[in-house]
């Protein structure tokens, strides 16, 4: 029951049906999107479901998902701001050590909220209750990535996903009570 458009995949079975009482004008950030990736250590430790669960439970919508062995060229663009860091070679080695699960999540203030869900870059400083604070111990194996700004998220999403790979949930809002 999916229809493809030129720029995205859209769900049509909700169109014309009852819409949630809030419009996008009420919640300007409702369509904000962010890139989250389960890193190779997270995949190997069977944490994909746990990480997805936390974003789902918070009330964000999944608009894109894929598992891939990330090409070094993609990672070089993704981590361009870290190229001069001493740990950069080991970061690329880590990120290419196995498959990653890349996701795009959507919702109100999703970029900021995701960073809160994920926790501090260094798991030693990540609060209990956060993904890194609960599931990791070392900065070089911190299980998950989340974009750190709206602008950065837009750039990262376009690096990792074609627009046709992303779902347009417009018209399906009746399906969920959380999506503010
Ligand atoms: N080994 C090592 N890895 C680091 C260090 N600093 C950062 N990293 C790794 O590089 C990643 C990217 O660093 P940042 O972008 O500054 O951290 P982040 O934004 O919390 O992490 P991402 O969500 O992966 O971008 C981190 O998540 C770590 O995996 C470091 O000092 N040593
Ligand atoms: N000092 C460090 N030592 C090892 N790895 C690091 C270090 N700083 C960052 N990294 C790695 O680089 C990734 C990206 O860094 P950054 O974007 O600064 O943090 P975050 O992942 O929290 O957004 C981190 O998640 C981590 O995997
Ligand atoms: Mg980062």
Tab-separated table of C-alpha atoms and ligand atoms in Angstrom:
chain	number	residue	atom	x	y	z
A	1	UNK	CA	0.000	0.000	0.000
A	2	UNK	CA	2.756	2.425	-0.792
A	3	UNK	CA	3.057	4.866	-3.616
A	4	UNK	CA	6.275	6.258	-4.979
A	5	UNK	CA	6.692	9.901	-5.856
A	6	UNK	CA	9.655	11.456	-7.576
A	7	UNK	CA	11.224	12.614	-4.357
A	8	UNK	CA	9.994	10.270	-1.685
A	9	UNK	CA	7.887	7.295	-0.870
A	10	UNK	CA	4.510	8.232	0.541
A	11	UNK	CA	1.824	6.391	2.401
A	12	UNK	CA	-1.565	7.036	0.814
A	13	UNK	CA	-4.006	5.026	2.860
A	14	UNK	CA	-4.478	7.848	5.340
A	15	UNK	CA	-5.002	10.641	2.851
A	16	UNK	CA	-8.360	12.327	3.225
A	17	UNK	CA	-9.001	10.583	6.511
A	18	UNK	CA	-9.173	12.139	9.949
A	19	UNK	CA	-6.022	14.109	10.697
A	20	UNK	CA	-4.551	14.671	14.121
A	21	UNK	CA	-5.854	17.846	15.752
A	22	UNK	CA	-2.491	19.621	15.517
A	23	UNK	CA	-1.244	20.987	12.230
A	24	UNK	CA	2.367	21.534	11.219
A	25	UNK	CA	1.815	25.256	11.773
A	26	UNK	CA	1.263	24.554	15.471
A	27	UNK	CA	4.492	22.580	15.679
A	28	UNK	CA	7.034	24.037	13.259
A	29	UNK	CA	9.645	21.424	14.144
A	30	UNK	CA	7.336	18.489	13.528
A	31	UNK	CA	9.082	17.545	10.286
A	32	UNK	CA	12.584	17.925	11.659
A	33	UNK	CA	14.748	14.962	10.799
A	34	UNK	CA	17.986	13.523	12.082
A	35	UNK	CA	20.429	10.820	11.129
A	36	UNK	CA	21.036	8.089	13.667
A	37	UNK	CA	23.364	5.180	12.993
A	38	UNK	CA	24.004	2.058	15.012
A	39	UNK	CA	27.769	1.731	14.731
A	40	UNK	CA	29.521	-1.604	14.036
A	41	UNK	CA	29.985	-2.412	17.733
A	42	UNK	CA	26.268	-1.819	18.347
A	43	UNK	CA	25.317	-4.099	15.461
A	44	UNK	CA	27.717	-6.830	16.571
A	45	UNK	CA	26.438	-6.616	20.153
A	46	UNK	CA	22.798	-7.137	18.979
A	47	UNK	CA	21.775	-3.654	20.138
A	48	UNK	CA	19.869	-2.598	17.001
A	49	UNK	CA	16.468	-3.418	18.500
A	50	UNK	CA	17.240	-1.771	21.825
A	51	UNK	CA	18.308	1.450	20.096
A	52	UNK	CA	15.304	1.519	17.757
A	53	UNK	CA	13.034	0.848	20.734
A	54	UNK	CA	14.250	3.936	22.556
A	55	UNK	CA	13.504	6.228	19.604
A	56	UNK	CA	10.120	4.600	19.001
A	57	UNK	CA	9.138	4.800	22.658
A	58	UNK	CA	10.037	8.464	22.765
A	59	UNK	CA	7.515	8.997	19.974
A	60	UNK	CA	9.661	9.719	16.939
A	61	UNK	CA	8.807	8.290	13.548
A	62	UNK	CA	11.149	6.208	11.503
A	63	UNK	CA	11.346	7.535	7.955
A	64	UNK	CA	14.364	5.638	6.644
A	65	UNK	CA	16.327	2.533	7.567
A	66	UNK	CA	19.080	0.497	5.972
A	67	UNK	CA	21.954	-1.770	6.875
A	68	UNK	CA	25.168	-1.280	4.998
A	69	UNK	CA	28.891	-1.699	5.076
A	70	UNK	CA	29.728	1.989	5.027
A	71	UNK	CA	32.177	2.941	2.266
A	72	UNK	CA	35.264	4.795	3.451
A	73	UNK	CA	34.469	7.630	1.037
A	74	UNK	CA	31.094	8.174	2.701
A	75	UNK	CA	32.640	8.112	6.176
A	76	UNK	CA	35.324	10.576	5.113
A	77	UNK	CA	32.558	13.015	4.171
A	78	UNK	CA	30.529	12.213	7.264
A	79	UNK	CA	33.483	12.832	9.593
A	80	UNK	CA	35.115	15.605	7.564
A	81	UNK	CA	35.277	17.868	10.639
A	82	UNK	CA	37.360	15.258	12.487
A	83	UNK	CA	39.924	14.663	9.736
A	84	UNK	CA	42.703	16.426	11.643
A	85	UNK	CA	42.061	14.585	14.911
A	86	UNK	CA	44.651	12.054	16.052
A	87	UNK	CA	41.968	9.376	16.424
A	88	UNK	CA	40.617	9.866	12.885
A	89	UNK	CA	42.342	6.794	11.355
A	90	UNK	CA	41.126	4.579	14.185
A	91	UNK	CA	37.640	6.086	13.859
A	92	UNK	CA	37.500	5.106	10.179
A	93	UNK	CA	38.871	1.654	11.008
A	94	UNK	CA	36.162	1.242	13.642
A	95	UNK	CA	33.363	2.488	11.391
A	96	UNK	CA	34.384	0.122	8.593
A	97	UNK	CA	34.874	-2.884	10.892
A	98	UNK	CA	31.362	-4.193	10.179
A	99	UNK	CA	27.910	-3.190	8.994
A	100	UNK	CA	26.122	-0.156	10.361
A	101	UNK	CA	22.387	0.478	10.540
A	102	UNK	CA	21.574	3.967	9.306
A	103	UNK	CA	18.222	5.510	10.164
A	104	UNK	CA	16.382	8.762	9.699
A	105	UNK	CA	14.039	9.740	12.519
A	106	UNK	CA	11.505	12.538	12.351
A	107	UNK	CA	9.647	14.601	14.914
A	108	UNK	CA	9.502	17.729	17.012
A	109	UNK	CA	13.026	18.820	18.014
A	110	UNK	CA	14.293	15.377	17.051
A	111	UNK	CA	17.910	16.546	16.616
A	112	UNK	CA	18.228	17.927	20.137
A	113	UNK	CA	16.193	15.140	21.700
A	114	UNK	CA	18.253	12.469	19.957
A	115	UNK	CA	21.452	13.887	21.375
A	116	UNK	CA	19.863	13.693	24.814
A	117	UNK	CA	18.760	10.104	24.178
A	118	UNK	CA	22.236	9.163	22.928
A	119	UNK	CA	24.213	10.897	25.679
A	120	UNK	CA	27.683	12.356	25.891
A	121	UNK	CA	30.249	11.352	23.258
A	122	UNK	CA	32.404	9.835	25.988
A	123	UNK	CA	30.372	7.076	27.678
A	124	UNK	CA	32.223	7.819	30.922
A	125	UNK	CA	30.410	11.155	30.964
A	126	UNK	CA	27.126	9.907	29.539
A	127	UNK	CA	24.268	9.894	32.032
A	128	UNK	CA	22.688	6.603	33.044
A	129	UNK	CA	19.469	6.275	31.069
A	130	UNK	CA	21.103	7.417	27.848
A	131	UNK	CA	22.073	4.908	25.161
A	132	UNK	CA	25.785	5.493	25.615
A	133	UNK	CA	25.454	5.772	29.388
A	134	UNK	CA	23.673	2.433	29.568
A	135	UNK	CA	25.320	0.438	26.807
A	136	UNK	CA	28.930	1.534	26.334
A	137	UNK	CA	32.116	2.185	28.263
A	138	UNK	CA	34.663	3.711	25.862
A	139	UNK	CA	34.591	6.701	23.524
A	140	UNK	CA	36.066	4.665	20.676
A	141	UNK	CA	33.181	2.141	20.886
A	142	UNK	CA	30.197	4.315	21.673
A	143	UNK	CA	27.594	2.250	19.737
A	144	UNK	CA	25.597	4.986	18.070
A	145	UNK	CA	25.783	8.169	16.055
A	146	UNK	CA	23.307	11.041	16.090
A	147	UNK	CA	23.543	14.319	14.168
A	148	UNK	CA	24.445	17.259	16.378
A	149	UNK	CA	22.601	20.106	14.605
A	150	UNK	CA	19.673	20.585	12.254
A	151	UNK	CA	22.008	21.762	9.505
A	152	UNK	CA	24.381	18.853	10.117
A	153	UNK	CA	21.456	16.441	10.052
A	154	UNK	CA	20.320	17.689	6.644
A	155	UNK	CA	23.820	17.225	5.279
A	156	UNK	CA	24.251	13.777	6.824
A	157	UNK	CA	20.829	12.548	5.672
A	158	UNK	CA	21.620	13.533	2.100
A	159	UNK	CA	24.957	11.733	2.366
A	160	UNK	CA	23.480	8.457	3.624
A	161	UNK	CA	20.090	8.367	1.916
A	162	UNK	CA	18.545	9.078	-1.467
A	163	UNK	CA	15.360	11.101	-1.031
A	164	UNK	CA	13.382	8.230	-2.621
A	165	UNK	CA	14.451	6.006	0.291
A	166	UNK	CA	12.642	8.216	2.824
A	167	UNK	CA	9.010	7.820	3.778
A	168	UNK	CA	6.592	10.744	3.740
A	169	UNK	CA	4.211	10.041	6.604
A	170	UNK	CA	1.963	12.942	5.647
A	171	UNK	CA	-1.580	11.606	5.665
A	172	UNK	CA	-0.810	8.860	8.148
A	173	UNK	CA	-0.911	10.975	11.303
A	174	UNK	CA	-4.165	9.398	12.497
A	175	UNK	CA	-2.068	6.317	13.034
A	176	UNK	CA	-0.156	7.675	15.959
A	177	UNK	CA	-0.896	9.807	18.970
A	178	UNK	CA	2.663	10.773	19.838
A	179	UNK	CA	3.891	12.780	16.891
A	180	UNK	CA	4.079	16.303	18.108
B	1	LIG	N1	39.322	6.840	19.822
B	1	LIG	C1	38.723	8.027	19.931
B	1	LIG	N2	37.582	8.219	19.302
B	1	LIG	C2	36.977	9.405	19.417
B	1	LIG	C3	37.507	10.458	20.167
B	1	LIG	N3	36.691	11.510	20.078
B	1	LIG	C4	35.722	11.117	19.323
B	1	LIG	N4	35.869	9.868	18.912
B	1	LIG	C5	35.019	9.093	18.093
B	1	LIG	O1	34.622	9.902	17.036
B	1	LIG	C6	33.235	10.016	17.030
B	1	LIG	C7	32.856	11.300	16.502
B	1	LIG	O2	33.208	12.278	17.405
B	1	LIG	P1	32.235	13.427	17.618
B	1	LIG	O3	31.455	13.735	16.396
B	1	LIG	O4	33.010	14.528	18.268
B	1	LIG	O5	31.326	12.749	18.686
B	1	LIG	P2	29.787	12.565	18.621
B	1	LIG	O6	29.197	13.663	17.819
B	1	LIG	O7	29.282	12.350	19.996
B	1	LIG	O8	29.711	11.176	17.853
B	1	LIG	P3	28.986	10.852	16.508
B	1	LIG	O9	27.557	10.849	16.895
B	1	LIG	O10	29.545	9.531	16.141
B	1	LIG	O11	29.350	11.958	15.568
B	1	LIG	C8	32.825	9.737	18.453
B	1	LIG	O12	31.511	9.265	18.585
B	1	LIG	C9	33.796	8.699	18.850
B	1	LIG	O13	33.393	7.410	18.407
B	1	LIG	C10	38.748	10.223	20.843
B	1	LIG	O14	39.308	11.090	21.521
B	1	LIG	N5	39.304	9.000	20.693
B	2	LIG	N1	38.563	11.502	21.814
B	2	LIG	C1	38.036	10.535	21.049
B	2	LIG	N2	38.619	9.325	21.019
B	2	LIG	C2	38.118	8.358	20.252
B	2	LIG	N3	37.043	8.495	19.469
B	2	LIG	C3	36.429	9.676	19.466
B	2	LIG	C4	36.879	10.761	20.245
B	2	LIG	N4	36.070	11.810	20.027
B	2	LIG	C5	35.165	11.388	19.169
B	2	LIG	N5	35.358	10.135	18.809
B	2	LIG	C6	34.591	9.356	17.887
B	2	LIG	O1	34.134	10.151	16.862
B	2	LIG	C7	32.720	10.159	16.854
B	2	LIG	C8	32.213	11.439	16.381
B	2	LIG	O2	32.631	12.425	17.247
B	2	LIG	P1	31.676	13.592	17.605
B	2	LIG	O3	30.873	13.921	16.438
B	2	LIG	O4	32.503	14.672	18.241
B	2	LIG	O5	30.813	12.967	18.760
B	2	LIG	P2	29.330	12.373	18.710
B	2	LIG	O6	29.465	10.979	18.208
B	2	LIG	O7	28.860	12.402	20.116
B	2	LIG	O8	28.594	13.273	17.811
B	2	LIG	C9	32.330	9.796	18.232
B	2	LIG	O9	31.069	9.259	18.368
B	2	LIG	C10	33.370	8.787	18.563
B	2	LIG	O10	33.057	7.551	17.957
B	3	LIG	MG1	29.381	13.893	16.095
